[in-house]
mmCIF file of C-alpha atoms in Angstrom:
data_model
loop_
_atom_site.group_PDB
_atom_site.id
_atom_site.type_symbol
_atom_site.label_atom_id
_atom_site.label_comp_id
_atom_site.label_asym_id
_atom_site.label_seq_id
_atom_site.Cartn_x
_atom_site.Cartn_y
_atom_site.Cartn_z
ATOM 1 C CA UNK A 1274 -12.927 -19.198 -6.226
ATOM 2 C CA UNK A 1275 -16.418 -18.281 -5.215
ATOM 3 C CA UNK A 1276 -17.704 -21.685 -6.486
ATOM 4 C CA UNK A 1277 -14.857 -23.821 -4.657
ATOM 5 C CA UNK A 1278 -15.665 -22.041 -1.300
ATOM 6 C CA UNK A 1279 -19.632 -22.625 -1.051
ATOM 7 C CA UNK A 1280 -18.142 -26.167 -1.925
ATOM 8 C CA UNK A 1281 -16.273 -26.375 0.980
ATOM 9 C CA UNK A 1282 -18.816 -26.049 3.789
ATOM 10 C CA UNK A 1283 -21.007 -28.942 2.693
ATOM 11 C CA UNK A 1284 -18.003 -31.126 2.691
ATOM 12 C CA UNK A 1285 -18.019 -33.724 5.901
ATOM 13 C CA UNK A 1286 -14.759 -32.201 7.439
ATOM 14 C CA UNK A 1287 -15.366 -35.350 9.685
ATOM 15 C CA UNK A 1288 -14.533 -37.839 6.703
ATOM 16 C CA UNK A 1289 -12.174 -35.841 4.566
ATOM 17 C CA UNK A 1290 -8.995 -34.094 5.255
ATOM 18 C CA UNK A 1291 -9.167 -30.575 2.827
ATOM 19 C CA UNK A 1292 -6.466 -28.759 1.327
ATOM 20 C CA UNK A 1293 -6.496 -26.102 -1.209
ATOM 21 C CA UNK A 1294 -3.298 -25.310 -3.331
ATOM 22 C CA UNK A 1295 -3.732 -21.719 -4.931
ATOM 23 C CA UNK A 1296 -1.304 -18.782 -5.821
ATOM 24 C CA UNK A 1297 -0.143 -15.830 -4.084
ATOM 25 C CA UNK A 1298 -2.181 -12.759 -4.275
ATOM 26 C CA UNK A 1299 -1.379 -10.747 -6.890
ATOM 27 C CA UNK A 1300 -1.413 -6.523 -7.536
ATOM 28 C CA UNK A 1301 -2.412 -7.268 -10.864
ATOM 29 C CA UNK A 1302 -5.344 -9.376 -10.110
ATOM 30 C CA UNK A 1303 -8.394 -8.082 -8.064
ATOM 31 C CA UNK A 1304 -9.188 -10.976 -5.068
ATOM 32 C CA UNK A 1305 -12.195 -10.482 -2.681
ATOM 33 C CA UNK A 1306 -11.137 -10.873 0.893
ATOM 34 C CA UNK A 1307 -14.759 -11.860 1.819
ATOM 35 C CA UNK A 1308 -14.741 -15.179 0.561
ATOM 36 C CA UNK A 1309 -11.487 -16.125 1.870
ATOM 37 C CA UNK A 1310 -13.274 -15.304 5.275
ATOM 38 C CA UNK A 1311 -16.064 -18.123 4.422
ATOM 39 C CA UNK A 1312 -13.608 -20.671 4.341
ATOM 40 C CA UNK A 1313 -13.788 -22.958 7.140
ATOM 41 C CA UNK A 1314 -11.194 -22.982 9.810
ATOM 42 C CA UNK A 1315 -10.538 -26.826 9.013
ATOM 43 C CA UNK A 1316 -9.568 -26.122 5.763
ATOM 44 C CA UNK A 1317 -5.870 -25.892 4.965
ATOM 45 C CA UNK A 1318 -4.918 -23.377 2.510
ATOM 46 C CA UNK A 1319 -1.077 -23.717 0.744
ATOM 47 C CA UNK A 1320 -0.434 -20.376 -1.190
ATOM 48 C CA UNK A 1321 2.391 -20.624 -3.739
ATOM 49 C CA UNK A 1322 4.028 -18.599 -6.116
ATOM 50 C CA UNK A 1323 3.488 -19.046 -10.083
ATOM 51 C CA UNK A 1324 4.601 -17.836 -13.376
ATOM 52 C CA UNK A 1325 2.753 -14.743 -13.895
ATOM 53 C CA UNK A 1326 3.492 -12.940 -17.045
ATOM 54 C CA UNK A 1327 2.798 -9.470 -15.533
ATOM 55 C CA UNK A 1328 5.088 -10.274 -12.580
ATOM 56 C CA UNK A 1329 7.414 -11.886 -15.085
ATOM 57 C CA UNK A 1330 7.854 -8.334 -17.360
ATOM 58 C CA UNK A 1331 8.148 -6.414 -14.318
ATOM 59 C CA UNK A 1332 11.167 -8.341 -13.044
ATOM 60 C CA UNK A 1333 12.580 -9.253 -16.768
ATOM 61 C CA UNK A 1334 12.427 -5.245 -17.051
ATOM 62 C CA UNK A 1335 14.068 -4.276 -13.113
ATOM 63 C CA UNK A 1336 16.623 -7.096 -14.420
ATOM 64 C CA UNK A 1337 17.790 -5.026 -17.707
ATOM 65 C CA UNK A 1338 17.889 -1.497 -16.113
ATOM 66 C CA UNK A 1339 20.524 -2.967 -13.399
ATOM 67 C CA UNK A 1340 22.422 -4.643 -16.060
ATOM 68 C CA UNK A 1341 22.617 -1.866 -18.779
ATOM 69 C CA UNK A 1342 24.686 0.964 -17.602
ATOM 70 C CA UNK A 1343 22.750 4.118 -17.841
ATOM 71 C CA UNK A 1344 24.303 6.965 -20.546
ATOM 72 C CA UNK A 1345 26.314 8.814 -17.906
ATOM 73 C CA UNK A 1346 28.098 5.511 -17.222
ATOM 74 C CA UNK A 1347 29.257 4.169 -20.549
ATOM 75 C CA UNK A 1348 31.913 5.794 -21.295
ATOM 76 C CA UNK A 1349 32.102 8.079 -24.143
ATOM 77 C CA UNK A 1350 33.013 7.513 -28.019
ATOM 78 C CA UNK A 1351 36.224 8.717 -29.425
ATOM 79 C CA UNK A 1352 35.535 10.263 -32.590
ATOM 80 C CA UNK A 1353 37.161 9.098 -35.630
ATOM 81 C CA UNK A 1354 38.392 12.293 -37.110
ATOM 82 C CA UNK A 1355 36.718 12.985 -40.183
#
């Protein structure tokens, strides 16, 4: 990131329309809010979501738990006698 944003002040602004495409911030990820402060206020930013594996287990894992029913729920097993 640091390398695209000291890119994007030499660019003629007057010449080129800018965009940058990047992802979400993520709690799993450390970001530095200073550089996203260097980037010019010509410069349109798209943020977008994306397939991140940590984000992925988390919700994969909240899925199951509300799908299983917990112990108390199921109901119980009749014994078979012996």
């Amino acid at each position: 990131m640091q390398r695209i944003t000291k890119f994007l002040k030499y660019l003629d602004h007057q010449r080129f329309q800018v965009t940058v495409v990047t992802v979400r911030p993520s709690y799993f990820y450390t970001s530095d809010p200073t550089l996203a402060a260097e980037i010019p206020p010509e410069v349109r930013v798209i943020r977008s979501g994306s397939l991140d594996p940590f984000r992925l287990i988390y919700l994969f894992k909240h899925f199951w738990r509300r799908r299983r029913p917990s112990r108390e729920e199921a109901s119980p097993r009749e014994s078979s006698g012996r």
